[in-house]
Coordinates of C-alpha atoms and ligand atoms in Angstrom, one line a residue:
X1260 CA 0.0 0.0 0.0
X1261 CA 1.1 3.4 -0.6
X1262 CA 1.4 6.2 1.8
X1263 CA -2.3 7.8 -0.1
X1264 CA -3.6 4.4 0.3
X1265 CA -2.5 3.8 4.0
X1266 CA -3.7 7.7 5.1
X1267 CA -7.3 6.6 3.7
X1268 CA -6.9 3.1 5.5
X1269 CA -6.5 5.1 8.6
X1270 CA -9.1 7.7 8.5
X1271 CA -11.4 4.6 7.4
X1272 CA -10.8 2.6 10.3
X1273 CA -9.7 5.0 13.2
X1274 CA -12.5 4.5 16.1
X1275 CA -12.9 7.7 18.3
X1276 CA -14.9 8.2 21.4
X1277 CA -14.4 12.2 22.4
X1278 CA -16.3 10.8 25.1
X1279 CA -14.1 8.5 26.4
X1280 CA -10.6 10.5 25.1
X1281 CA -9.5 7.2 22.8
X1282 CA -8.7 6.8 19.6
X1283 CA -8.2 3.0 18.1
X1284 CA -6.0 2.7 14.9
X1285 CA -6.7 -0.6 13.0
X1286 CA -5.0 0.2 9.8
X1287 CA -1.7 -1.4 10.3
X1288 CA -3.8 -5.0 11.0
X1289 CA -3.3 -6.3 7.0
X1290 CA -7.2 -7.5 7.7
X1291 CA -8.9 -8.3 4.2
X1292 CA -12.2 -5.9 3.2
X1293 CA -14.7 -8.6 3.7
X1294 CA -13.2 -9.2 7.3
X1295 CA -16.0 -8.0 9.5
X1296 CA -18.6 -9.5 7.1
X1297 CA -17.0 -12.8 7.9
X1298 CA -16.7 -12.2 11.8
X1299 CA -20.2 -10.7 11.7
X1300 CA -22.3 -13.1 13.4
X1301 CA -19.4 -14.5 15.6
X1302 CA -19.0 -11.0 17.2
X1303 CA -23.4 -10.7 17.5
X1304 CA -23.2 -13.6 19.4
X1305 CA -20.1 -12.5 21.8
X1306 CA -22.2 -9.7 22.3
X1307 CA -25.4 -11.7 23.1
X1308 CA -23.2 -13.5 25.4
X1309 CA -21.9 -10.9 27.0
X1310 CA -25.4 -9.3 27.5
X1311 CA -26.4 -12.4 29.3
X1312 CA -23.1 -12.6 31.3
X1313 CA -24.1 -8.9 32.3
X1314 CA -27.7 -9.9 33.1
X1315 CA -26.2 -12.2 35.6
X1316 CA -26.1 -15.8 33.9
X1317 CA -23.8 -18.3 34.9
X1318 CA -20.9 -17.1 32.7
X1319 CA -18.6 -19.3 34.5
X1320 CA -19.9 -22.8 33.8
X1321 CA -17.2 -24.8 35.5
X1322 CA -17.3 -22.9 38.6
X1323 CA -21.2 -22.4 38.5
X1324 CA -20.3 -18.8 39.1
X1325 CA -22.0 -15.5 37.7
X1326 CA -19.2 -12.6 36.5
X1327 CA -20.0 -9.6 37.9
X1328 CA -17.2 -7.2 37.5
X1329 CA -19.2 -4.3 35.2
X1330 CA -21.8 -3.9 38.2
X1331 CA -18.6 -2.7 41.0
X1332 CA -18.8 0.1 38.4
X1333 CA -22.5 0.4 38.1
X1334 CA -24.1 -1.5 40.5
X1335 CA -27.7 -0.5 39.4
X1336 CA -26.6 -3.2 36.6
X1337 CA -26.6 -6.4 39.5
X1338 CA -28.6 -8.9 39.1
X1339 CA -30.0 -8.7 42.7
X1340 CA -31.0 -5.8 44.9
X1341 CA -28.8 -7.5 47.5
X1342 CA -25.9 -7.2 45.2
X1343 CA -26.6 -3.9 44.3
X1344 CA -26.5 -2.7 48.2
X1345 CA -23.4 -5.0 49.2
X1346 CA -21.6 -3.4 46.1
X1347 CA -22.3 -0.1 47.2
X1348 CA -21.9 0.0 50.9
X1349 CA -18.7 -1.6 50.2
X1350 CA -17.4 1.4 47.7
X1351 CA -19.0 4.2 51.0
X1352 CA -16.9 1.9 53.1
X1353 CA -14.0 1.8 50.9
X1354 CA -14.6 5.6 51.4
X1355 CA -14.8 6.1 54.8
X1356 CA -12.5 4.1 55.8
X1357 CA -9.2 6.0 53.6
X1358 CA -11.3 9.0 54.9
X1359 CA -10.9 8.4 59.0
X1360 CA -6.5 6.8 57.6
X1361 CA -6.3 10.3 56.3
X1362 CA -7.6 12.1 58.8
X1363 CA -5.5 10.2 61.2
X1364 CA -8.7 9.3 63.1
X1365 CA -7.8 5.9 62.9
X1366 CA -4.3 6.1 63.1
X1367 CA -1.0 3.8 64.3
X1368 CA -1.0 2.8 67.8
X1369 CA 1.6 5.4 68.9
X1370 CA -0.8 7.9 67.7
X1371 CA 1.2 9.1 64.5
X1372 CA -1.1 8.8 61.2
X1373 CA -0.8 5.8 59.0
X1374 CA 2.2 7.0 56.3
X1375 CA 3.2 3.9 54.0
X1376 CA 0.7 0.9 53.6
X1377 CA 2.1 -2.7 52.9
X1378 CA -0.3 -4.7 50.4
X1379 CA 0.5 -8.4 50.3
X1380 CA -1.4 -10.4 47.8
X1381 CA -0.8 -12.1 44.7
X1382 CA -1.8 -12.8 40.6
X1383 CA -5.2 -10.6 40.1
X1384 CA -4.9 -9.6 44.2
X1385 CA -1.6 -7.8 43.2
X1386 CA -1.3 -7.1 39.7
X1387 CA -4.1 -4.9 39.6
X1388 CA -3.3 -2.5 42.6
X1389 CA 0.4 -2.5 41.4
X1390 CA -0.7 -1.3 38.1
X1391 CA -2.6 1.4 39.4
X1392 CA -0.5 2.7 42.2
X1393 CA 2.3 2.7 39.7
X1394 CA 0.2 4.6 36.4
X1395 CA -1.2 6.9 39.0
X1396 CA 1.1 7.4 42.1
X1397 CA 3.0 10.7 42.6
X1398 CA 5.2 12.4 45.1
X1399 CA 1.9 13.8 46.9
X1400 CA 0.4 10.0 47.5
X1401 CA -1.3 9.8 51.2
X1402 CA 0.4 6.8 52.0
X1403 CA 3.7 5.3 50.1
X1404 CA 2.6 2.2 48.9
X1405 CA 4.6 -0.8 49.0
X1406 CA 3.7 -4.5 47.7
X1407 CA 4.8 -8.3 49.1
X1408 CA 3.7 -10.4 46.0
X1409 CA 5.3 -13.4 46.4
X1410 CA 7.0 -15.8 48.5
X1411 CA 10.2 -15.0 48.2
X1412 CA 11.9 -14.4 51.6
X1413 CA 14.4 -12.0 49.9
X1414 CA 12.0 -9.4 48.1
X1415 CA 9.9 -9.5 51.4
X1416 CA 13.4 -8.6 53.3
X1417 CA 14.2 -5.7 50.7
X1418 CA 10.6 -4.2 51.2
X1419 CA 10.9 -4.5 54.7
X1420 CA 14.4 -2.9 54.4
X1421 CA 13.0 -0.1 52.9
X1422 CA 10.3 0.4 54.9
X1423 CA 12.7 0.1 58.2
X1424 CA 11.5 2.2 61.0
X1425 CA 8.5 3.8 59.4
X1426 CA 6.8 -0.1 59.7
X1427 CA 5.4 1.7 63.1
X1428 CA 3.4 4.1 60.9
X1429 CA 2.8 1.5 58.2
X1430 CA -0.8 -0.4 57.4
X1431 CA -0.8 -4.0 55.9
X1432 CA -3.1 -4.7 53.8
X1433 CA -3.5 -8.7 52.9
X1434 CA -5.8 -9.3 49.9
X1435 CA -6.4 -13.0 48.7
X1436 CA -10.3 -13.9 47.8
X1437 CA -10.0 -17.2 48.2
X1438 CA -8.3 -16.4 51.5
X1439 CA -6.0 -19.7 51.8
X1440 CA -3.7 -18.8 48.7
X1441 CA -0.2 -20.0 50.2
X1442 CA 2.4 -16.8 49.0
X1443 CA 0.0 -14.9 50.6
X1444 CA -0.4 -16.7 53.8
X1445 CA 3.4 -16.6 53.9
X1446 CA 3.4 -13.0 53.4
X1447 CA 1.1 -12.1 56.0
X1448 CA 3.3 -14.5 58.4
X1449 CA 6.2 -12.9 57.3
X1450 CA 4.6 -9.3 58.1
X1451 CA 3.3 -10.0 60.9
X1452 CA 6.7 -11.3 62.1
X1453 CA 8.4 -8.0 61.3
X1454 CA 5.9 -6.2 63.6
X1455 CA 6.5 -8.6 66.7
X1456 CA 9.9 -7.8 66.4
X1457 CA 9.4 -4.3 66.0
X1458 CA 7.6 -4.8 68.9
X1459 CA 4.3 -4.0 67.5
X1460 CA 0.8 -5.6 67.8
X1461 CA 0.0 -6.7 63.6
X1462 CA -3.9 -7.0 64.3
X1463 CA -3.8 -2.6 65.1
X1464 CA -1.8 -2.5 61.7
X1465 CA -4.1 -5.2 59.7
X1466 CA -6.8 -4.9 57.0
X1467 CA -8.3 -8.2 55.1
X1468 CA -10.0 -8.3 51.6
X1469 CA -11.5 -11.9 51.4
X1470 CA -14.1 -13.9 51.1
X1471 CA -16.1 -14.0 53.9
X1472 CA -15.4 -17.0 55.4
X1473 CA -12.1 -17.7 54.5
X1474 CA -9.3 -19.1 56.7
X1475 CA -7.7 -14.9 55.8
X1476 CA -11.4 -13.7 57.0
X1477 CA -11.1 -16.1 60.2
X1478 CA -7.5 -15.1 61.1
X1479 CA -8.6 -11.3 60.6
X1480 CA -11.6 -11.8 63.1
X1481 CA -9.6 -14.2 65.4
X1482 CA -6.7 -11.4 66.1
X1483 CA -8.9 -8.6 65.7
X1484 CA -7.9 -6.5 62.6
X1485 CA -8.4 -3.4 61.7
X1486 CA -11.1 -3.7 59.3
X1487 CA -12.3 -6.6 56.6
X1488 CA -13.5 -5.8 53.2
X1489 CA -15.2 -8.5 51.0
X1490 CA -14.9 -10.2 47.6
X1491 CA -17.5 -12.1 46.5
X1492 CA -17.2 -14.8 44.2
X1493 CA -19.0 -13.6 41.1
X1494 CA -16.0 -11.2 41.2
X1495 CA -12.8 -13.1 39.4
X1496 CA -9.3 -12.1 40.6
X1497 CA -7.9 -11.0 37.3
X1498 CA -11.1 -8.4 37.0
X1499 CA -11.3 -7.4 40.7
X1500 CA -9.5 -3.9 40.3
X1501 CA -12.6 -1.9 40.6
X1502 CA -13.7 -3.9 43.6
X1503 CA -12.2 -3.0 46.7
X1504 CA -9.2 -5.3 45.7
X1505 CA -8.0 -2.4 43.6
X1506 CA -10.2 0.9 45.2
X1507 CA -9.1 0.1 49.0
X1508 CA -5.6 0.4 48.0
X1509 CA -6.3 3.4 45.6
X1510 CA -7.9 5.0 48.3
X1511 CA -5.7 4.6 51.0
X1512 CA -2.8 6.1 48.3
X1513 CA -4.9 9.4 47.4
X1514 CA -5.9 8.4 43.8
X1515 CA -8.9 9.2 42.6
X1516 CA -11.1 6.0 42.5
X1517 CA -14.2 7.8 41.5
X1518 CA -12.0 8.7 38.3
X1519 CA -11.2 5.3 38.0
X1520 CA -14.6 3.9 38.4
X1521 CA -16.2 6.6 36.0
X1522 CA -13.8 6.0 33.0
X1523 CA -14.5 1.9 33.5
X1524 CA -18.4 2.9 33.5
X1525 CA -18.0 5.3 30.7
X1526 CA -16.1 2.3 28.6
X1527 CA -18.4 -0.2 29.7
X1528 CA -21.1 1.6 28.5
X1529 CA -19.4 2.7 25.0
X1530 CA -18.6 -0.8 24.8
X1531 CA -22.0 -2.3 24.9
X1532 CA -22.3 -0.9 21.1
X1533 CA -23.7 -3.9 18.9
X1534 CA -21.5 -2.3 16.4
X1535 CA -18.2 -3.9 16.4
X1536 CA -17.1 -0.9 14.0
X1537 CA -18.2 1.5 16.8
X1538 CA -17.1 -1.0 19.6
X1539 CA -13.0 -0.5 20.4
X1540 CA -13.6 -3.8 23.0
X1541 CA -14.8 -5.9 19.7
X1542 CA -12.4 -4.4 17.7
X1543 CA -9.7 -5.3 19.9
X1544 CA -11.0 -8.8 20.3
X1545 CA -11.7 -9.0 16.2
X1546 CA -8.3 -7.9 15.7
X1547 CA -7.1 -10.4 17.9
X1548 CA -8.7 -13.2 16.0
X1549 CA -7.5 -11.9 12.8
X1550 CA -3.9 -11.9 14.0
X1551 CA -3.5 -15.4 15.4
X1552 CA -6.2 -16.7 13.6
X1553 CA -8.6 -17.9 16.6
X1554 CA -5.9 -20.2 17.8
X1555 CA -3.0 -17.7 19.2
X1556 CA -0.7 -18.4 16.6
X1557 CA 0.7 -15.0 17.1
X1558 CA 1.8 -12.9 20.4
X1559 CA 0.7 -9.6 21.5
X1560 CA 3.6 -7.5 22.3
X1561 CA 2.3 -4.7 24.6
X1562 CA 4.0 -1.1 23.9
X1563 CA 2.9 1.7 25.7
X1564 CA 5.0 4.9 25.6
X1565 CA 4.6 5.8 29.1
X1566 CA 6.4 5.0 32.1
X1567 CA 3.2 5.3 33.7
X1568 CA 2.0 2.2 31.5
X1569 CA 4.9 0.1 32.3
X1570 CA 2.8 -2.6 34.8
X1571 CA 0.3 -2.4 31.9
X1572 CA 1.7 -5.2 30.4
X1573 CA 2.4 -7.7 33.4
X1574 CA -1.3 -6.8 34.3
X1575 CA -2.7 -7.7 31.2
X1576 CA -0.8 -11.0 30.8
X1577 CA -2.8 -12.1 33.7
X1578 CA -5.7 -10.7 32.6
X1579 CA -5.8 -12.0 28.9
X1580 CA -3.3 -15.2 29.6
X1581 CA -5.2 -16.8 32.8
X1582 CA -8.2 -15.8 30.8
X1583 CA -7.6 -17.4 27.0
X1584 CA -5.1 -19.6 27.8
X1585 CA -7.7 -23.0 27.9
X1586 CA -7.4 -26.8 27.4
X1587 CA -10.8 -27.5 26.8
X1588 CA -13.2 -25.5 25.1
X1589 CA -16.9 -24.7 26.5
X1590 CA -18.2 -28.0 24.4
X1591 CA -15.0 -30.4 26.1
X1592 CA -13.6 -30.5 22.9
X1593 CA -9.4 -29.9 23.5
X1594 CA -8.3 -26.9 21.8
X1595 CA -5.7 -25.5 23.6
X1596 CA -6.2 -21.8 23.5
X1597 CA -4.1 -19.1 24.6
X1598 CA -2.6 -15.5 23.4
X1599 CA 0.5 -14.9 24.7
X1600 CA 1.3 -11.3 25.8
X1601 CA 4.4 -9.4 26.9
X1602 CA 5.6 -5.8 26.9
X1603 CA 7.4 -3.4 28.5
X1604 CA 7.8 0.2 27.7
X1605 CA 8.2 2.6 24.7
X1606 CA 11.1 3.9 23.9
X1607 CA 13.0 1.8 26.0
X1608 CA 12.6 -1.2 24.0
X1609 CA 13.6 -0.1 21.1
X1610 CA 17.1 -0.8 22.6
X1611 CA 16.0 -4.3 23.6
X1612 CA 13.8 -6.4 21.8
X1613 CA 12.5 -4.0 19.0
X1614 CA 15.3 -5.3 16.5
X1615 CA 14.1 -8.9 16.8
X1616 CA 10.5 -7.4 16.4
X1617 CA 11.4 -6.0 13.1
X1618 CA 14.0 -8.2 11.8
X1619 CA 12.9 -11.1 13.5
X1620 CA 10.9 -13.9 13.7
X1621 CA 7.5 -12.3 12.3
X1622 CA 5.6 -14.3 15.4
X1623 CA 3.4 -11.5 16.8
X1624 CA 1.5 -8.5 16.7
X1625 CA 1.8 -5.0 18.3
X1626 CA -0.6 -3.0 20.5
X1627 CA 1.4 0.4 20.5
X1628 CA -0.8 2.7 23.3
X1629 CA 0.3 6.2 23.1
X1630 CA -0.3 9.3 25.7
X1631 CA -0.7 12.6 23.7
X1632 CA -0.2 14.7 27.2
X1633 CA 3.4 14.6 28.4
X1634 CA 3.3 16.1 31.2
X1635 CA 1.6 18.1 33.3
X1636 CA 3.4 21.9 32.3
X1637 CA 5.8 22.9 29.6
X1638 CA 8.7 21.2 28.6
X1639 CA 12.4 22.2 28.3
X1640 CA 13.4 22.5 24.4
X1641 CA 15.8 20.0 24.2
X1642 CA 16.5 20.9 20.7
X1643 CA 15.5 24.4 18.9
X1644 CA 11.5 23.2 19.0
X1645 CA 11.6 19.7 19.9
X1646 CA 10.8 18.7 23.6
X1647 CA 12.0 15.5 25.4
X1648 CA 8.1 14.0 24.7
X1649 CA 7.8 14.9 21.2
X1650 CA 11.0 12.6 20.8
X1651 CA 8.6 9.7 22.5
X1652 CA 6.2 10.6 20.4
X1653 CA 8.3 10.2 17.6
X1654 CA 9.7 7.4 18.7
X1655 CA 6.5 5.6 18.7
X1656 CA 5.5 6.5 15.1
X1657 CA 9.3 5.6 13.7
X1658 CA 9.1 2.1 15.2
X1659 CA 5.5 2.0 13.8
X1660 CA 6.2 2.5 10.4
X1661 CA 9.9 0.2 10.8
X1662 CA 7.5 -2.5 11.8
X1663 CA 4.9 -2.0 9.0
X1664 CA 7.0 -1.6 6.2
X1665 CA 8.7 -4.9 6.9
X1666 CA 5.4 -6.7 7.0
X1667 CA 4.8 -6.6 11.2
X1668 CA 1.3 -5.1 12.0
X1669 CA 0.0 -2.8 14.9
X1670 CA -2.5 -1.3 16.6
X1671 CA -2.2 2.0 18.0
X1672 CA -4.5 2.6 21.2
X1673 CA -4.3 6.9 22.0
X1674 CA -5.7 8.0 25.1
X1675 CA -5.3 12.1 25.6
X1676 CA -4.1 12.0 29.3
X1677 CA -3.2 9.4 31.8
X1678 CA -5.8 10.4 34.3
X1679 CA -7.8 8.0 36.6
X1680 CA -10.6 8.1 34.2
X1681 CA -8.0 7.2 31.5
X1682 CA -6.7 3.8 33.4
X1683 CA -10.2 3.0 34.4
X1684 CA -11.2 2.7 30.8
X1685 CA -8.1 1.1 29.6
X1686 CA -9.1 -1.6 32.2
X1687 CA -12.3 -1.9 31.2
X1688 CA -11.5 -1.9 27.2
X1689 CA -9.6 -4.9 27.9
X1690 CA -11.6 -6.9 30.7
X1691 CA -14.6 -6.2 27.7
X1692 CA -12.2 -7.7 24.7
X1693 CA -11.3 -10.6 26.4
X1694 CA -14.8 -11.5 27.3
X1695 CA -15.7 -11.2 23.5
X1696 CA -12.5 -12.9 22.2
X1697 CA -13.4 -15.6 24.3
X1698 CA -16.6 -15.9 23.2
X1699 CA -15.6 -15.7 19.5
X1700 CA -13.1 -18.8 20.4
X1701 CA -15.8 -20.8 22.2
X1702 CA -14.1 -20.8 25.7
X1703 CA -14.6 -20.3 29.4
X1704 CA -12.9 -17.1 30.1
X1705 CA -13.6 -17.2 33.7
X1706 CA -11.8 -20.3 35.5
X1707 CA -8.6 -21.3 35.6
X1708 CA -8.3 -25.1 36.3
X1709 CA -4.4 -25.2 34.9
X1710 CA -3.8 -23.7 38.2
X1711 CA -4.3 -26.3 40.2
X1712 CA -1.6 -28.8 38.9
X1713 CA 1.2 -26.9 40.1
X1714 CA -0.1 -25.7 43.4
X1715 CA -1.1 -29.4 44.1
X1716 CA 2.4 -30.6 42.6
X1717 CA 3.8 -27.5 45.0
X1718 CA 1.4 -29.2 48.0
X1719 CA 3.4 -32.5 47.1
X1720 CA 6.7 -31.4 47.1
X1721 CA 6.4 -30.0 50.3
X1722 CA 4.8 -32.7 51.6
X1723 CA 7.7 -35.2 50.5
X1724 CA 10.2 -32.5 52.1
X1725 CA 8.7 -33.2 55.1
X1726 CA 9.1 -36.6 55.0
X1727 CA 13.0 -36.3 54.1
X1728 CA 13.9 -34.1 57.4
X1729 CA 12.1 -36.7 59.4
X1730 CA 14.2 -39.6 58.2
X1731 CA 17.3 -37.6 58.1
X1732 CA 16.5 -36.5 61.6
X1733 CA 15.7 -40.4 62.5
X1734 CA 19.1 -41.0 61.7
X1735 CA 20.9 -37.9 62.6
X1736 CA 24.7 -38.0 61.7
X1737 CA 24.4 -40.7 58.8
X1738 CA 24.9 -39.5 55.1
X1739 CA 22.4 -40.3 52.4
X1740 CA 22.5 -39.7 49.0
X1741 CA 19.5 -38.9 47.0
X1742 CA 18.8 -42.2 45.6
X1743 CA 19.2 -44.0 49.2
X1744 CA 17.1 -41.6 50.4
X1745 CA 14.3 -42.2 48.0
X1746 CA 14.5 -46.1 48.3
X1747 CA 14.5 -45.7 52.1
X1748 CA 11.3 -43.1 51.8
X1749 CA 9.9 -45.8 49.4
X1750 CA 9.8 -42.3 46.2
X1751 CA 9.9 -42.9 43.1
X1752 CA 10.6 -39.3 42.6
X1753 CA 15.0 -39.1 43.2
X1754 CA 14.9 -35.9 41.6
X1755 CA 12.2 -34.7 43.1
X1756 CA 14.3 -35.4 46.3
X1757 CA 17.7 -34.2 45.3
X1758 CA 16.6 -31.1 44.7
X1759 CA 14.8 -30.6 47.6
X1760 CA 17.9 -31.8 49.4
X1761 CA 19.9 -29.2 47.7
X1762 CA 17.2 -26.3 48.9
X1763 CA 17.5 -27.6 52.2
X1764 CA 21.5 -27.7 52.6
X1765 CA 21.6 -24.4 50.8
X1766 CA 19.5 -22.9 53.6
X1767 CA 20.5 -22.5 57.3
X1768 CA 16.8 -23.1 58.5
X1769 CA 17.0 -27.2 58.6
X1770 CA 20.4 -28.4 59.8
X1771 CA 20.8 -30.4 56.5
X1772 CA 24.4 -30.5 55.3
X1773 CA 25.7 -31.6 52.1
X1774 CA 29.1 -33.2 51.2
X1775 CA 30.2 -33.3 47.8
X1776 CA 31.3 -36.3 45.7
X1777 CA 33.5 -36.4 42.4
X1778 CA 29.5 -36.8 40.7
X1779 CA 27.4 -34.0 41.8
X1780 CA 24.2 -35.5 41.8
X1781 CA 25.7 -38.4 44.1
X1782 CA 26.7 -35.9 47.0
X1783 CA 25.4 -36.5 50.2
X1784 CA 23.1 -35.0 52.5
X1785 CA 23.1 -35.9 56.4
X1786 CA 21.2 -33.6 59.0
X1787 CA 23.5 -31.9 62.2
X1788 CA 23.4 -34.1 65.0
Ligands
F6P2032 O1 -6.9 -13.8 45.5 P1 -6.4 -15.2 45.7 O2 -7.5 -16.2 46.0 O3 -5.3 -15.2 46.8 O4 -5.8 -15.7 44.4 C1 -4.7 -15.1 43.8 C2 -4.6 -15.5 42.3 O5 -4.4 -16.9 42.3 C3 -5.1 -17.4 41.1 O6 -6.3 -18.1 41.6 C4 -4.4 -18.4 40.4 O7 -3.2 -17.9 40.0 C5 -5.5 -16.2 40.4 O8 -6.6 -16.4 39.5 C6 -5.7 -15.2 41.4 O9 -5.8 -13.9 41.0

């Protein structure tokens, strides 16, 4: 195509909602004319079954479980008066209760305000909140906001390090809506174990979102927390940012979640157009199916050119990964889906991975999302007329056309400012597209069974670990090597058990000592007498 040709491609299919401050550019998606004819009635019924997933059906067939994220942002949408009030008692709560930490009426036990809060959770009890404190945090945030999200003793350390004497004046906020999810468990141990040494009470510094219920919920109540906020279980964790999963946090930080919740609503409502032209969720979704054609054959590569944006990426992998990524689809027929994302930041990458993208393996698509607001102010000139952000923006549009003229398509999402309302309709664009793609693929979008395997494989492992201190500790002083110590546990599993062996002797917590023979893997392991 010529550059006359390609200017009337975009002005043909550039979606804009003045309304919303976004602009959607298709034309760099090689998509033939009679495309949407073709995806017609696929994307009617996406949008049938998202009006029924709205309306409160079970949308969530394994799990028996309604979806209800679009009612946290317009609750007069729930299925159920009783949802309707729990929805918005929660948000006044949300509310009040950042209100009264502000205001220092509830406040740290020596009677200084709250400064930093602690948020330990994980997957969609993590991602989200990260990705909004980080898009919309400043130097004037309430509280400094700091995150456990995993179980590794050594990033809990280095947050704790950095918290250091302020943890007096710091709240801890453990999210996990299943309430028994183990990194989080072990994060909230490993907090609460900080403040006894500290030699502070954890309950007077504690806050649960859960389940109600849940072995979290029962801890919260049993040590007398601060406060306990819900999640229900027609919210999913990957779309639970505009519950108080994400607006508790938000709130607490200073952000403006009304923003937030007004640009998802706005979106949400723009997106309930039966028009896929006039629909940026379908065209996203449509676009998505043209690329990898329904089976992920492509990747998504995630490109915003904003530092703001940079946990936009890692948040949507969850969010479109945990959601596509299926075995089965919703008739049991195995199809393996999936749409592999990654991403990182604009113009950064275009000292990293950009030259594979363009001279590469031609394996992927890219979603280019561009800010047209720097900055709040004027700029310096960094050259006669040209300010540091009109190099990003330049930047952006070079590695556009690199990409297109050597056959790699994009989309290019603009939003005018990254505001709350901005983020809360990027979330919602996406949480909507995924809900049709999956649709349009015939899958559950809502569950995610593949889970399981390796938390119940996790459950094992620690479970045979067990089993090896107890017969080292049996026979304290003698030397086994793995494979003895398999045959004498009766496991099948001797590298299962070597390398829990090795974990354990590189660790001072067990007593377990290893002595090294001319073959590595025939060392042996004895615990301390
Ligand atoms: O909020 P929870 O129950 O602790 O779960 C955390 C995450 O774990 C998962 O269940 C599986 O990774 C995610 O879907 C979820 O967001």
């Amino acid at each position: 195509m010529d550059k006359r040709q390609l200017w009337e491609r975009y002005q043909e299919y550039l979606y804009v909602s003045d309304e919303l401050g976004l602009m959607l550019d298709i034309s760099r998606m090689n998509f033939p004319p009679d495309f949407f004819d073709r995806m017609e009635s696929g994307i009617q019924k996406a949008f049938t079954d998202m009006a029924a997933l709205e309306g409160g059906a079970i949308a969530n067939p394994d799990e028996q479980r309604m979806v209800g994220h679009y009612w946290l942002r317009n609750p007069s949408l729930a299925p159920t008066p009783a949802i309707a009030t729990e929805i918005e008692g929660t948000l006044a709560r949300v509310q009040t209760f950042a209100a009264h930490i502000h205001a220092g009426k509830v406040c740290a036990p020596n009677g200084r305000p709250f400064t930093r809060l602690l948020v330990v959770g994980i997957g969609g009890s993590a991602l989200g909140p990260q990705f909004v404190a980080d898009s919309l945090g400043s130097a004037a945030d309430r509280l400094k906001v700091h995150f456990f999200d995993n179980t590794d003793p050594d990033g809990m350390d280095r947050v704790l390090a950095e918290i250091g004497p302020a943890l007096a004046e710091t709240l801890t906020l453990v999210i996990s809506k299943s309430g028994g999810t183990k990194e989080t468990r072990n994060g909230m141990l490993e907090a609460r174990e900080a403040y006894r040494k500290a030699g502070l009470d954890f309950g007077k510094y504690a806050v649960a979102i859960t389940g109600a219920g849940s072995e979290l919920d029962a801890t919260a109540v049993a040590e007398g927390w601060l406060a306990r906020f819900p999640m229900w279980d027609w919210v999913g964790g990957r779309t639970s940012v505009t519950s108080a999963v994400g607006l508790l946090p938000a709130a607490l930080q200073g952000l403006d979640i009304d923003g937030l919740l007004a640009g998802a609503r706005l979106c949400d409502e723009t997106t309930r157009s039966p028009i896929a032209r006039a629909n940026p969720a379908a065209l996203l979704a449509l676009m998505w199916h043209y690329a990898t054609d329904g089976r992920g054959t492509k990747d998504m590569v995630v490109l915003p050119y904003k530092d703001r944006l940079l946990l936009f990426s890692r948040y949507l992998q969850q969010l479109i990964m945990e959601s596509i990524g299926k075995e089965t689809d919703l008739d049991g027929r195995v199809v393996n889906q999936g749409l592999t994302v990654y991403g990182n930041k604009g113009s950064t990458d275009q000292h990293a991975y950009v030259q594979q993208l363009r001279e590469g393996i031609p394996n992927f698509f890219a979603t280019f999302i561009e800010v047209l607001a720097d900055r709040e102010g004027r700029s310096l000139l960094v050259e006669p007329d040209v300010t540091s952000g009109d190099y990003l923006a330049g930047f952006l549009q070079g590695t556009r056309t690199a990409l297109y003229d050597n056959g790699r398509e994009s989309m290019t999402i603009t939003v005018e400012k990254l505001d709350a309302r901005a983020v809360g309709a990027l979330i919602a664009l996406y949480e909507r597209a995924v809900g049709l793609y999956a649709s349009l693929v015939n899958i559950n979008a809502y569950h995610q069974p593949g889970v399981e395997a390796g938390k119940k494989a996790a459950g094992e492992v620690l479970a045979l670990q067990g089993n090896i201190l107890a017969a080292l500790r049996r026979i304290a002083g003698k030397a086994f090597t793995a494979e003895e110590l398999a045959a004498e546990l009766g496991e099948e599993e001797t590298e299962t058990v070597f390398r829990i062996l090795l974990h354990l002797a590189a660790n001072p917590d067990h007593g377990v000592e290893m002595e090294r023979s001319e073959s590595f893997c025939t060392g042996s392991f004895a615990a301390k007498g």
